[in-house]
Amino acid sequence: MTNAAGNKPVLSFTFAMDADKPDEAVLGGSLYGREVSWRGIAFSSLSASFNIVPETGELSFPSFQAGFGTGFIGGKMAIDRNAKILKIEQLQSTVDVIALLSSYDSDFKEKLKLIRFVDAPTMQVSGQVPLEDPAQADLKIKYEHREGLVYLMGERELPLRDLRGNFTV
């Protein structure tokens, strides 16, 4: 993980433990960076606070935000490592999801090449995702997309505008 100037993001840690309850130790920290590249994805900014509870193995992110393109993704989530579940308490996004997924994996770029966003949608997501089988996710999604998207059908374009709805996946 580096930034455009070659500087690495700042990562800090904290450790807390009650002497009377040593099994309830908590490890926490924060990460911050600007113009960060991670796995080939160029983020304009990254910030996150996190806590690890050794007793339960849970890794929680009470606050995170990533800037991508002209939008942001942020929210609160936790990873229950014992149950192998991602718990999304709240996630909000104003990023071009197609551009983000295409930056992450070239397979997505190929699969989504027939869709072009006119503007970035606004999404709110909550729910759970099993880490071993993400297709079995239980998510609630509120989707708003004013300018919408264009679906390419050969030489023709099918514009879809003012897309709104609540979905359960």
mmCIF file with all atom_site columns, N, CA and C in Angstrom, residues 4-73:
data_model
loop_
_atom_site.group_PDB
_atom_site.id
_atom_site.type_symbol
_atom_site.label_atom_id
_atom_site.label_alt_id
_atom_site.label_comp_id
_atom_site.label_asym_id
_atom_site.label_entity_id
_atom_site.label_seq_id
_atom_site.pdbx_PDB_ins_code
_atom_site.Cartn_x
_atom_site.Cartn_y
_atom_site.Cartn_z
_atom_site.occupancy
_atom_site.B_iso_or_equiv
_atom_site.pdbx_formal_charge
_atom_site.auth_seq_id
_atom_site.auth_comp_id
_atom_site.auth_asym_id
_atom_site.auth_atom_id
_atom_site.pdbx_PDB_model_num
ATOM 1   N N  . ALA A 1 4  ? 0.598   8.216   -4.022 1.00 0.00 ? 4  ALA A N  1
ATOM 2   C CA . ALA A 1 4  ? 1.183   8.725   -5.255 1.00 0.00 ? 4  ALA A CA 1
ATOM 3   C C  . ALA A 1 4  ? 2.582   9.303   -5.035 1.00 0.00 ? 4  ALA A C  1
ATOM 4   N N  . ALA A 1 5  ? 2.824   9.871   -3.866 1.00 0.00 ? 5  ALA A N  1
ATOM 5   C CA . ALA A 1 5  ? 4.142   10.440  -3.575 1.00 0.00 ? 5  ALA A CA 1
ATOM 6   C C  . ALA A 1 5  ? 5.111   9.390   -3.038 1.00 0.00 ? 5  ALA A C  1
ATOM 7   N N  . GLY A 1 6  ? 4.675   8.142   -2.956 1.00 0.00 ? 6  GLY A N  1
ATOM 8   C CA . GLY A 1 6  ? 5.535   7.079   -2.462 1.00 0.00 ? 6  GLY A CA 1
ATOM 9   C C  . GLY A 1 6  ? 5.492   6.922   -0.952 1.00 0.00 ? 6  GLY A C  1
ATOM 10  N N  . ASN A 1 7  ? 4.697   7.762   -0.271 1.00 0.00 ? 7  ASN A N  1
ATOM 11  C CA . ASN A 1 7  ? 4.573   7.645   1.180  1.00 0.00 ? 7  ASN A CA 1
ATOM 12  C C  . ASN A 1 7  ? 3.562   6.571   1.537  1.00 0.00 ? 7  ASN A C  1
ATOM 13  N N  . LYS A 1 8  ? 3.825   5.900   2.608  1.00 0.00 ? 8  LYS A N  1
ATOM 14  C CA . LYS A 1 8  ? 2.908   4.867   3.064  1.00 0.00 ? 8  LYS A CA 1
ATOM 15  C C  . LYS A 1 8  ? 1.847   5.488   3.972  1.00 0.00 ? 8  LYS A C  1
ATOM 16  N N  . PRO A 1 9  ? 0.656   4.905   3.999  1.00 0.00 ? 9  PRO A N  1
ATOM 17  C CA . PRO A 1 9  ? -0.371  5.384   4.925  1.00 0.00 ? 9  PRO A CA 1
ATOM 18  C C  . PRO A 1 9  ? 0.090   5.223   6.373  1.00 0.00 ? 9  PRO A C  1
ATOM 19  N N  . VAL A 1 10 ? -0.533  5.973   7.267  1.00 0.00 ? 10 VAL A N  1
ATOM 20  C CA . VAL A 1 10 ? -0.190  5.929   8.685  1.00 0.00 ? 10 VAL A CA 1
ATOM 21  C C  . VAL A 1 10 ? -1.081  4.908   9.375  1.00 0.00 ? 10 VAL A C  1
ATOM 22  N N  . LEU A 1 11 ? -0.461  3.959   10.062 1.00 0.00 ? 11 LEU A N  1
ATOM 23  C CA . LEU A 1 11 ? -1.168  2.937   10.814 1.00 0.00 ? 11 LEU A CA 1
ATOM 24  C C  . LEU A 1 11 ? -0.731  3.043   12.264 1.00 0.00 ? 11 LEU A C  1
ATOM 25  N N  . SER A 1 12 ? -1.699  3.207   13.179 1.00 0.00 ? 12 SER A N  1
ATOM 26  C CA . SER A 1 12 ? -1.356  3.277   14.598 1.00 0.00 ? 12 SER A CA 1
ATOM 27  C C  . SER A 1 12 ? -2.164  2.239   15.371 1.00 0.00 ? 12 SER A C  1
ATOM 28  N N  . PHE A 1 13 ? -1.585  1.753   16.478 1.00 0.00 ? 13 PHE A N  1
ATOM 29  C CA . PHE A 1 13 ? -2.210  0.730   17.303 1.00 0.00 ? 13 PHE A CA 1
ATOM 30  C C  . PHE A 1 13 ? -2.366  1.210   18.735 1.00 0.00 ? 13 PHE A C  1
ATOM 31  N N  . THR A 1 14 ? -3.401  0.688   19.414 1.00 0.00 ? 14 THR A N  1
ATOM 32  C CA . THR A 1 14 ? -3.574  0.903   20.842 1.00 0.00 ? 14 THR A CA 1
ATOM 33  C C  . THR A 1 14 ? -3.883  -0.456  21.477 1.00 0.00 ? 14 THR A C  1
ATOM 34  N N  . PHE A 1 15 ? -3.533  -0.583  22.738 1.00 0.00 ? 15 PHE A N  1
ATOM 35  C CA . PHE A 1 15 ? -3.791  -1.813  23.469 1.00 0.00 ? 15 PHE A CA 1
ATOM 36  C C  . PHE A 1 15 ? -4.370  -1.432  24.818 1.00 0.00 ? 15 PHE A C  1
ATOM 37  N N  . ALA A 1 16 ? -5.481  -2.094  25.201 1.00 0.00 ? 16 ALA A N  1
ATOM 38  C CA . ALA A 1 16 ? -6.088  -1.805  26.498 1.00 0.00 ? 16 ALA A CA 1
ATOM 39  C C  . ALA A 1 16 ? -6.426  -3.119  27.197 1.00 0.00 ? 16 ALA A C  1
ATOM 40  N N  . MET A 1 17 ? -6.177  -3.120  28.533 1.00 0.00 ? 17 MET A N  1
ATOM 41  C CA . MET A 1 17 ? -6.492  -4.313  29.302 1.00 0.00 ? 17 MET A CA 1
ATOM 42  C C  . MET A 1 17 ? -6.738  -3.910  30.744 1.00 0.00 ? 17 MET A C  1
ATOM 43  N N  . ASP A 1 18 ? -7.783  -4.473  31.311 1.00 0.00 ? 18 ASP A N  1
ATOM 44  C CA . ASP A 1 18 ? -8.075  -4.286  32.733 1.00 0.00 ? 18 ASP A CA 1
ATOM 45  C C  . ASP A 1 18 ? -7.285  -5.358  33.475 1.00 0.00 ? 18 ASP A C  1
ATOM 46  N N  . ALA A 1 19 ? -6.463  -4.957  34.445 1.00 0.00 ? 19 ALA A N  1
ATOM 47  C CA . ALA A 1 19 ? -5.626  -5.907  35.175 1.00 0.00 ? 19 ALA A CA 1
ATOM 48  C C  . ALA A 1 19 ? -6.458  -6.973  35.874 1.00 0.00 ? 19 ALA A C  1
ATOM 49  N N  . ASP A 1 20 ? -7.696  -6.631  36.239 1.00 0.00 ? 20 ASP A N  1
ATOM 50  C CA . ASP A 1 20 ? -8.574  -7.599  36.890 1.00 0.00 ? 20 ASP A CA 1
ATOM 51  C C  . ASP A 1 20 ? -9.230  -8.554  35.891 1.00 0.00 ? 20 ASP A C  1
ATOM 52  N N  . LYS A 1 21 ? -9.219  -8.200  34.620 1.00 0.00 ? 21 LYS A N  1
ATOM 53  C CA . LYS A 1 21 ? -9.854  -9.025  33.577 1.00 0.00 ? 21 LYS A CA 1
ATOM 54  C C  . LYS A 1 21 ? -8.910  -9.137  32.373 1.00 0.00 ? 21 LYS A C  1
ATOM 55  N N  . PRO A 1 22 ? -7.781  -9.810  32.533 1.00 0.00 ? 22 PRO A N  1
ATOM 56  C CA . PRO A 1 22 ? -6.795  -9.855  31.446 1.00 0.00 ? 22 PRO A CA 1
ATOM 57  C C  . PRO A 1 22 ? -7.300  -10.563 30.193 1.00 0.00 ? 22 PRO A C  1
ATOM 58  N N  . ASP A 1 23 ? -8.334  -11.396 30.314 1.00 0.00 ? 23 ASP A N  1
ATOM 59  C CA . ASP A 1 23 ? -8.870  -12.084 29.131 1.00 0.00 ? 23 ASP A CA 1
ATOM 60  C C  . ASP A 1 23 ? -9.705  -11.163 28.245 1.00 0.00 ? 23 ASP A C  1
ATOM 61  N N  . GLU A 1 24 ? -10.013 -9.969  28.734 1.00 0.00 ? 24 GLU A N  1
ATOM 62  C CA . GLU A 1 24 ? -10.849 -9.045  27.975 1.00 0.00 ? 24 GLU A CA 1
ATOM 63  C C  . GLU A 1 24 ? -10.023 -7.913  27.350 1.00 0.00 ? 24 GLU A C  1
ATOM 64  N N  . ALA A 1 25 ? -8.829  -8.224  26.949 1.00 0.00 ? 25 ALA A N  1
ATOM 65  C CA . ALA A 1 25 ? -7.963  -7.232  26.315 1.00 0.00 ? 25 ALA A CA 1
ATOM 66  C C  . ALA A 1 25 ? -8.542  -6.820  24.965 1.00 0.00 ? 25 ALA A C  1
ATOM 67  N N  . VAL A 1 26 ? -8.247  -5.591  24.583 1.00 0.00 ? 26 VAL A N  1
ATOM 68  C CA . VAL A 1 26 ? -8.725  -5.068  23.299 1.00 0.00 ? 26 VAL A CA 1
ATOM 69  C C  . VAL A 1 26 ? -7.547  -4.421  22.586 1.00 0.00 ? 26 VAL A C  1
ATOM 70  N N  . LEU A 1 27 ? -7.405  -4.757  21.330 1.00 0.00 ? 27 LEU A N  1
ATOM 71  C CA . LEU A 1 27 ? -6.394  -4.156  20.477 1.00 0.00 ? 27 LEU A CA 1
ATOM 72  C C  . LEU A 1 27 ? -7.133  -3.302  19.460 1.00 0.00 ? 27 LEU A C  1
ATOM 73  N N  . GLY A 1 28 ? -6.719  -2.079  19.285 1.00 0.00 ? 28 GLY A N  1
ATOM 74  C CA . GLY A 1 28 ? -7.392  -1.184  18.344 1.00 0.00 ? 28 GLY A CA 1
ATOM 75  C C  . GLY A 1 28 ? -6.388  -0.382  17.566 1.00 0.00 ? 28 GLY A C  1
ATOM 76  N N  . GLY A 1 29 ? -6.912  0.417   16.676 1.00 0.00 ? 29 GLY A N  1
ATOM 77  C CA . GLY A 1 29 ? -6.020  1.257   15.904 1.00 0.00 ? 29 GLY A CA 1
ATOM 78  C C  . GLY A 1 29 ? -6.744  2.047   14.849 1.00 0.00 ? 29 GLY A C  1
ATOM 79  N N  . SER A 1 30 ? -5.942  2.696   14.035 1.00 0.00 ? 30 SER A N  1
ATOM 80  C CA . SER A 1 30 ? -6.492  3.491   12.941 1.00 0.00 ? 30 SER A CA 1
ATOM 81  C C  . SER A 1 30 ? -5.523  3.469   11.764 1.00 0.00 ? 30 SER A C  1
ATOM 82  N N  . LEU A 1 31 ? -6.095  3.706   10.603 1.00 0.00 ? 31 LEU A N  1
ATOM 83  C CA . LEU A 1 31 ? -5.327  3.770   9.358  1.00 0.00 ? 31 LEU A CA 1
ATOM 84  C C  . LEU A 1 31 ? -5.778  5.015   8.622  1.00 0.00 ? 31 LEU A C  1
ATOM 85  N N  . TYR A 1 32 ? -4.823  5.757   8.092  1.00 0.00 ? 32 TYR A N  1
ATOM 86  C CA . TYR A 1 32 ? -5.164  6.955   7.325  1.00 0.00 ? 32 TYR A CA 1
ATOM 87  C C  . TYR A 1 32 ? -4.152  7.138   6.203  1.00 0.00 ? 32 TYR A C  1
ATOM 88  N N  . GLY A 1 33 ? -4.664  7.513   5.036  1.00 0.00 ? 33 GLY A N  1
ATOM 89  C CA . GLY A 1 33 ? -3.781  7.812   3.918  1.00 0.00 ? 33 GLY A CA 1
ATOM 90  C C  . GLY A 1 33 ? -4.511  8.571   2.822  1.00 0.00 ? 33 GLY A C  1
ATOM 91  N N  . ARG A 1 34 ? -3.735  9.300   2.013  1.00 0.00 ? 34 ARG A N  1
ATOM 92  C CA . ARG A 1 34 ? -4.280  10.028  0.864  1.00 0.00 ? 34 ARG A CA 1
ATOM 93  C C  . ARG A 1 34 ? -3.580  9.534   -0.391 1.00 0.00 ? 34 ARG A C  1
ATOM 94  N N  . GLU A 1 35 ? -4.328  9.513   -1.497 1.00 0.00 ? 35 GLU A N  1
ATOM 95  C CA . GLU A 1 35 ? -3.798  9.045   -2.781 1.00 0.00 ? 35 GLU A CA 1
ATOM 96  C C  . GLU A 1 35 ? -3.158  7.658   -2.608 1.00 0.00 ? 35 GLU A C  1
ATOM 97  N N  . VAL A 1 36 ? -3.925  6.744   -2.071 1.00 0.00 ? 36 VAL A N  1
ATOM 98  C CA . VAL A 1 36 ? -3.442  5.410   -1.719 1.00 0.00 ? 36 VAL A CA 1
ATOM 99  C C  . VAL A 1 36 ? -3.774  4.421   -2.826 1.00 0.00 ? 36 VAL A C  1
ATOM 100 N N  . SER A 1 37 ? -2.810  3.581   -3.155 1.00 0.00 ? 37 SER A N  1
ATOM 101 C CA . SER A 1 37 ? -3.038  2.499   -4.105 1.00 0.00 ? 37 SER A CA 1
ATOM 102 C C  . SER A 1 37 ? -2.985  1.188   -3.345 1.00 0.00 ? 37 SER A C  1
ATOM 103 N N  . TRP A 1 38 ? -4.059  0.396   -3.452 1.00 0.00 ? 38 TRP A N  1
ATOM 104 C CA . TRP A 1 38 ? -4.140  -0.894  -2.796 1.00 0.00 ? 38 TRP A CA 1
ATOM 105 C C  . TRP A 1 38 ? -4.642  -1.912  -3.801 1.00 0.00 ? 38 TRP A C  1
ATOM 106 N N  . ARG A 1 39 ? -3.837  -2.935  -4.072 1.00 0.00 ? 39 ARG A N  1
ATOM 107 C CA . ARG A 1 39 ? -4.171  -3.985  -5.039 1.00 0.00 ? 39 ARG A CA 1
ATOM 108 C C  . ARG A 1 39 ? -4.585  -3.401  -6.389 1.00 0.00 ? 39 ARG A C  1
ATOM 109 N N  . GLY A 1 40 ? -3.903  -2.341  -6.790 1.00 0.00 ? 40 GLY A N  1
ATOM 110 C CA . GLY A 1 40 ? -4.170  -1.721  -8.088 1.00 0.00 ? 40 GLY A CA 1
ATOM 111 C C  . GLY A 1 40 ? -5.327  -0.746  -8.095 1.00 0.00 ? 40 GLY A C  1
ATOM 112 N N  . ILE A 1 41 ? -5.994  -0.565  -6.967 1.00 0.00 ? 41 ILE A N  1
ATOM 113 C CA . ILE A 1 41 ? -7.114  0.371   -6.881 1.00 0.00 ? 41 ILE A CA 1
ATOM 114 C C  . ILE A 1 41 ? -6.591  1.687   -6.337 1.00 0.00 ? 41 ILE A C  1
ATOM 115 N N  . ALA A 1 42 ? -6.862  2.772   -7.054 1.00 0.00 ? 42 ALA A N  1
ATOM 116 C CA . ALA A 1 42 ? -6.409  4.101   -6.641 1.00 0.00 ? 42 ALA A CA 1
ATOM 117 C C  . ALA A 1 42 ? -7.500  4.784   -5.818 1.00 0.00 ? 42 ALA A C  1
ATOM 118 N N  . PHE A 1 43 ? -7.267  4.913   -4.523 1.00 0.00 ? 43 PHE A N  1
ATOM 119 C CA . PHE A 1 43 ? -8.202  5.609   -3.626 1.00 0.00 ? 43 PHE A CA 1
ATOM 120 C C  . PHE A 1 43 ? -7.695  7.027   -3.400 1.00 0.00 ? 43 PHE A C  1
ATOM 121 N N  . SER A 1 44 ? -8.604  7.994   -3.430 1.00 0.00 ? 44 SER A N  1
ATOM 122 C CA . SER A 1 44 ? -8.203  9.371   -3.149 1.00 0.00 ? 44 SER A CA 1
ATOM 123 C C  . SER A 1 44 ? -7.921  9.538   -1.658 1.00 0.00 ? 44 SER A C  1
ATOM 124 N N  . SER A 1 45 ? -8.594  8.748   -0.832 1.00 0.00 ? 45 SER A N  1
ATOM 125 C CA . SER A 1 45 ? -8.327  8.769   0.608  1.00 0.00 ? 45 SER A CA 1
ATOM 126 C C  . SER A 1 45 ? -8.808  7.464   1.234  1.00 0.00 ? 45 SER A C  1
ATOM 127 N N  . LEU A 1 46 ? -8.207  7.119   2.355  1.00 0.00 ? 46 LEU A N  1
ATOM 128 C CA . LEU A 1 46 ? -8.599  5.953   3.143  1.00 0.00 ? 46 LEU A CA 1
ATOM 129 C C  . LEU A 1 46 ? -8.483  6.323   4.611  1.00 0.00 ? 46 LEU A C  1
ATOM 130 N N  . SER A 1 47 ? -9.517  6.008   5.370  1.00 0.00 ? 47 SER A N  1
ATOM 131 C CA . SER A 1 47 ? -9.406  6.157   6.818  1.00 0.00 ? 47 SER A CA 1
ATOM 132 C C  . SER A 1 47 ? -10.277 5.092   7.463  1.00 0.00 ? 47 SER A C  1
ATOM 133 N N  . ALA A 1 48 ? -9.792  4.549   8.556  1.00 0.00 ? 48 ALA A N  1
ATOM 134 C CA . ALA A 1 48 ? -10.539 3.512   9.266  1.00 0.00 ? 48 ALA A CA 1
ATOM 135 C C  . ALA A 1 48 ? -10.057 3.438   10.704 1.00 0.00 ? 48 ALA A C  1
ATOM 136 N N  . SER A 1 49 ? -11.009 3.181   11.587 1.00 0.00 ? 49 SER A N  1
ATOM 137 C CA . SER A 1 49 ? -10.650 2.816   12.949 1.00 0.00 ? 49 SER A CA 1
ATOM 138 C C  . SER A 1 49 ? -11.079 1.369   13.118 1.00 0.00 ? 49 SER A C  1
ATOM 139 N N  . PHE A 1 50 ? -10.362 0.628   13.930 1.00 0.00 ? 50 PHE A N  1
ATOM 140 C CA . PHE A 1 50 ? -10.677 -0.786  14.096 1.00 0.00 ? 50 PHE A CA 1
ATOM 141 C C  . PHE A 1 50 ? -10.371 -1.242  15.515 1.00 0.00 ? 50 PHE A C  1
ATOM 142 N N  . ASN A 1 51 ? -11.062 -2.317  15.899 1.00 0.00 ? 51 ASN A N  1
ATOM 143 C CA . ASN A 1 51 ? -10.852 -2.952  17.204 1.00 0.00 ? 51 ASN A CA 1
ATOM 144 C C  . ASN A 1 51 ? -10.823 -4.452  16.995 1.00 0.00 ? 51 ASN A C  1
ATOM 145 N N  . ILE A 1 52 ? -9.927  -5.101  17.719 1.00 0.00 ? 52 ILE A N  1
ATOM 146 C CA . ILE A 1 52 ? -9.856  -6.561  17.702 1.00 0.00 ? 52 ILE A CA 1
ATOM 147 C C  . ILE A 1 52 ? -10.052 -7.029  19.137 1.00 0.00 ? 52 ILE A C  1
ATOM 148 N N  . VAL A 1 53 ? -11.024 -7.905  19.332 1.00 0.00 ? 53 VAL A N  1
ATOM 149 C CA . VAL A 1 53 ? -11.268 -8.472  20.658 1.00 0.00 ? 53 VAL A CA 1
ATOM 150 C C  . VAL A 1 53 ? -10.707 -9.893  20.639 1.00 0.00 ? 53 VAL A C  1
ATOM 151 N N  . PRO A 1 54 ? -9.529  -10.119 21.257 1.00 0.00 ? 54 PRO A N  1
ATOM 152 C CA . PRO A 1 54 ? -8.907  -11.442 21.206 1.00 0.00 ? 54 PRO A CA 1
ATOM 153 C C  . PRO A 1 54 ? -9.811  -12.562 21.725 1.00 0.00 ? 54 PRO A C  1
ATOM 154 N N  . GLU A 1 55 ? -10.627 -12.266 22.733 1.00 0.00 ? 55 GLU A N  1
ATOM 155 C CA . GLU A 1 55 ? -11.492 -13.281 23.331 1.00 0.00 ? 55 GLU A CA 1
ATOM 156 C C  . GLU A 1 55 ? -12.496 -13.844 22.321 1.00 0.00 ? 55 GLU A C  1
ATOM 157 N N  . THR A 1 56 ? -13.056 -12.974 21.481 1.00 0.00 ? 56 THR A N  1
ATOM 158 C CA . THR A 1 56 ? -14.068 -13.416 20.514 1.00 0.00 ? 56 THR A CA 1
ATOM 159 C C  . THR A 1 56 ? -13.506 -13.551 19.108 1.00 0.00 ? 56 THR A C  1
ATOM 160 N N  . GLY A 1 57 ? -12.366 -12.919 18.853 1.00 0.00 ? 57 GLY A N  1
ATOM 161 C CA . GLY A 1 57 ? -11.792 -12.940 17.512 1.00 0.00 ? 57 GLY A CA 1
ATOM 162 C C  . GLY A 1 57 ? -12.450 -11.962 16.557 1.00 0.00 ? 57 GLY A C  1
ATOM 163 N N  . GLU A 1 58 ? -13.395 -11.157 17.074 1.00 0.00 ? 58 GLU A N  1
ATOM 164 C CA . GLU A 1 58 ? -14.100 -10.220 16.188 1.00 0.00 ? 58 GLU A CA 1
ATOM 165 C C  . GLU A 1 58 ? -13.211 -9.027  15.844 1.00 0.00 ? 58 GLU A C  1
ATOM 166 N N  . LEU A 1 59 ? -13.237 -8.668  14.583 1.00 0.00 ? 59 LEU A N  1
ATOM 167 C CA . LEU A 1 59 ? -12.548 -7.493  14.075 1.00 0.00 ? 59 LEU A CA 1
ATOM 168 C C  . LEU A 1 59 ? -13.628 -6.504  13.669 1.00 0.00 ? 59 LEU A C  1
ATOM 169 N N  . SER A 1 60 ? -13.727 -5.393  14.387 1.00 0.00 ? 60 SER A N  1
ATOM 170 C CA . SER A 1 60 ? -14.776 -4.423  14.081 1.00 0.00 ? 60 SER A CA 1
ATOM 171 C C  . SER A 1 60 ? -14.175 -3.136  13.522 1.00 0.00 ? 60 SER A C  1
ATOM 172 N N  . PHE A 1 61 ? -14.937 -2.538  12.636 1.00 0.00 ? 61 PHE A N  1
ATOM 173 C CA . PHE A 1 61 ? -14.585 -1.256  12.043 1.00 0.00 ? 61 PHE A CA 1
ATOM 174 C C  . PHE A 1 61 ? -15.710 -0.289  12.387 1.00 0.00 ? 61 PHE A C  1
ATOM 175 N N  . PRO A 1 62 ? -15.620 0.394   13.549 1.00 0.00 ? 62 PRO A N  1
ATOM 176 C CA . PRO A 1 62 ? -16.697 1.298   13.938 1.00 0.00 ? 62 PRO A CA 1
ATOM 177 C C  . PRO A 1 62 ? -16.809 2.509   13.013 1.00 0.00 ? 62 PRO A C  1
ATOM 178 N N  . SER A 1 63 ? -15.774 2.744   12.229 1.00 0.00 ? 63 SER A N  1
ATOM 179 C CA . SER A 1 63 ? -15.799 3.854   11.285 1.00 0.00 ? 63 SER A CA 1
ATOM 180 C C  . SER A 1 63 ? -14.773 3.593   10.180 1.00 0.00 ? 63 SER A C  1
ATOM 181 N N  . PHE A 1 64 ? -15.225 3.687   8.932  1.00 0.00 ? 64 PHE A N  1
ATOM 182 C CA . PHE A 1 64 ? -14.290 3.622   7.813  1.00 0.00 ? 64 PHE A CA 1
ATOM 183 C C  . PHE A 1 64 ? -14.824 4.471   6.670  1.00 0.00 ? 64 PHE A C  1
ATOM 184 N N  . GLN A 1 65 ? -13.905 4.971   5.865  1.00 0.00 ? 65 GLN A N  1
ATOM 185 C CA . GLN A 1 65 ? -14.286 5.756   4.697  1.00 0.00 ? 65 GLN A CA 1
ATOM 186 C C  . GLN A 1 65 ? -13.188 5.636   3.651  1.00 0.00 ? 65 GLN A C  1
ATOM 187 N N  . ALA A 1 66 ? -13.607 5.433   2.404  1.00 0.00 ? 66 ALA A N  1
ATOM 188 C CA . ALA A 1 66 ? -12.669 5.366   1.288  1.00 0.00 ? 66 ALA A CA 1
ATOM 189 C C  . ALA A 1 66 ? -13.185 6.257   0.180  1.00 0.00 ? 66 ALA A C  1
ATOM 190 N N  . GLY A 1 67 ? -12.317 7.095   -0.343 1.00 0.00 ? 67 GLY A N  1
ATOM 191 C CA . GLY A 1 67 ? -12.663 7.931   -1.488 1.00 0.00 ? 67 GLY A CA 1
ATOM 192 C C  . GLY A 1 67 ? -12.205 7.244   -2.756 1.00 0.00 ? 67 GLY A C  1
ATOM 193 N N  . PHE A 1 68 ? -13.106 7.175   -3.735 1.00 0.00 ? 68 PHE A N  1
ATOM 194 C CA . PHE A 1 68 ? -12.774 6.555   -5.018 1.00 0.00 ? 68 PHE A CA 1
ATOM 195 C C  . PHE A 1 68 ? -13.445 7.367   -6.114 1.00 0.00 ? 68 PHE A C  1
ATOM 196 N N  . GLY A 1 69 ? -12.664 7.785   -7.107 1.00 0.00 ? 69 GLY A N  1
ATOM 197 C CA . GLY A 1 69 ? -13.227 8.637   -8.158 1.00 0.00 ? 69 GLY A CA 1
ATOM 198 C C  . GLY A 1 69 ? -13.767 9.909   -7.531 1.00 0.00 ? 69 GLY A C  1
ATOM 199 N N  . THR A 1 70 ? -15.022 10.215  -7.817 1.00 0.00 ? 70 THR A N  1
ATOM 200 C CA . THR A 1 70 ? -15.635 11.412  -7.241 1.00 0.00 ? 70 THR A CA 1
ATOM 201 C C  . THR A 1 70 ? -16.548 11.073  -6.062 1.00 0.00 ? 70 THR A C  1
ATOM 202 N N  . GLY A 1 71 ? -16.543 9.823   -5.594 1.00 0.00 ? 71 GLY A N  1
ATOM 203 C CA . GLY A 1 71 ? -17.445 9.419   -4.517 1.00 0.00 ? 71 GLY A CA 1
ATOM 204 C C  . GLY A 1 71 ? -16.728 8.852   -3.316 1.00 0.00 ? 71 GLY A C  1
ATOM 205 N N  . PHE A 1 72 ? -17.540 8.399   -2.370 1.00 0.00 ? 72 PHE A N  1
ATOM 206 C CA . PHE A 1 72 ? -17.029 7.827   -1.127 1.00 0.00 ? 72 PHE A CA 1
ATOM 207 C C  . PHE A 1 72 ? -17.816 6.583   -0.749 1.00 0.00 ? 72 PHE A C  1
ATOM 208 N N  . ILE A 1 73 ? -17.152 5.679   -0.035 1.00 0.00 ? 73 ILE A N  1
ATOM 209 C CA . ILE A 1 73 ? -17.791 4.540   0.614  1.00 0.00 ? 73 ILE A CA 1
ATOM 210 C C  . ILE A 1 73 ? -17.431 4.665   2.085  1.00 0.00 ? 73 ILE A C  1
#
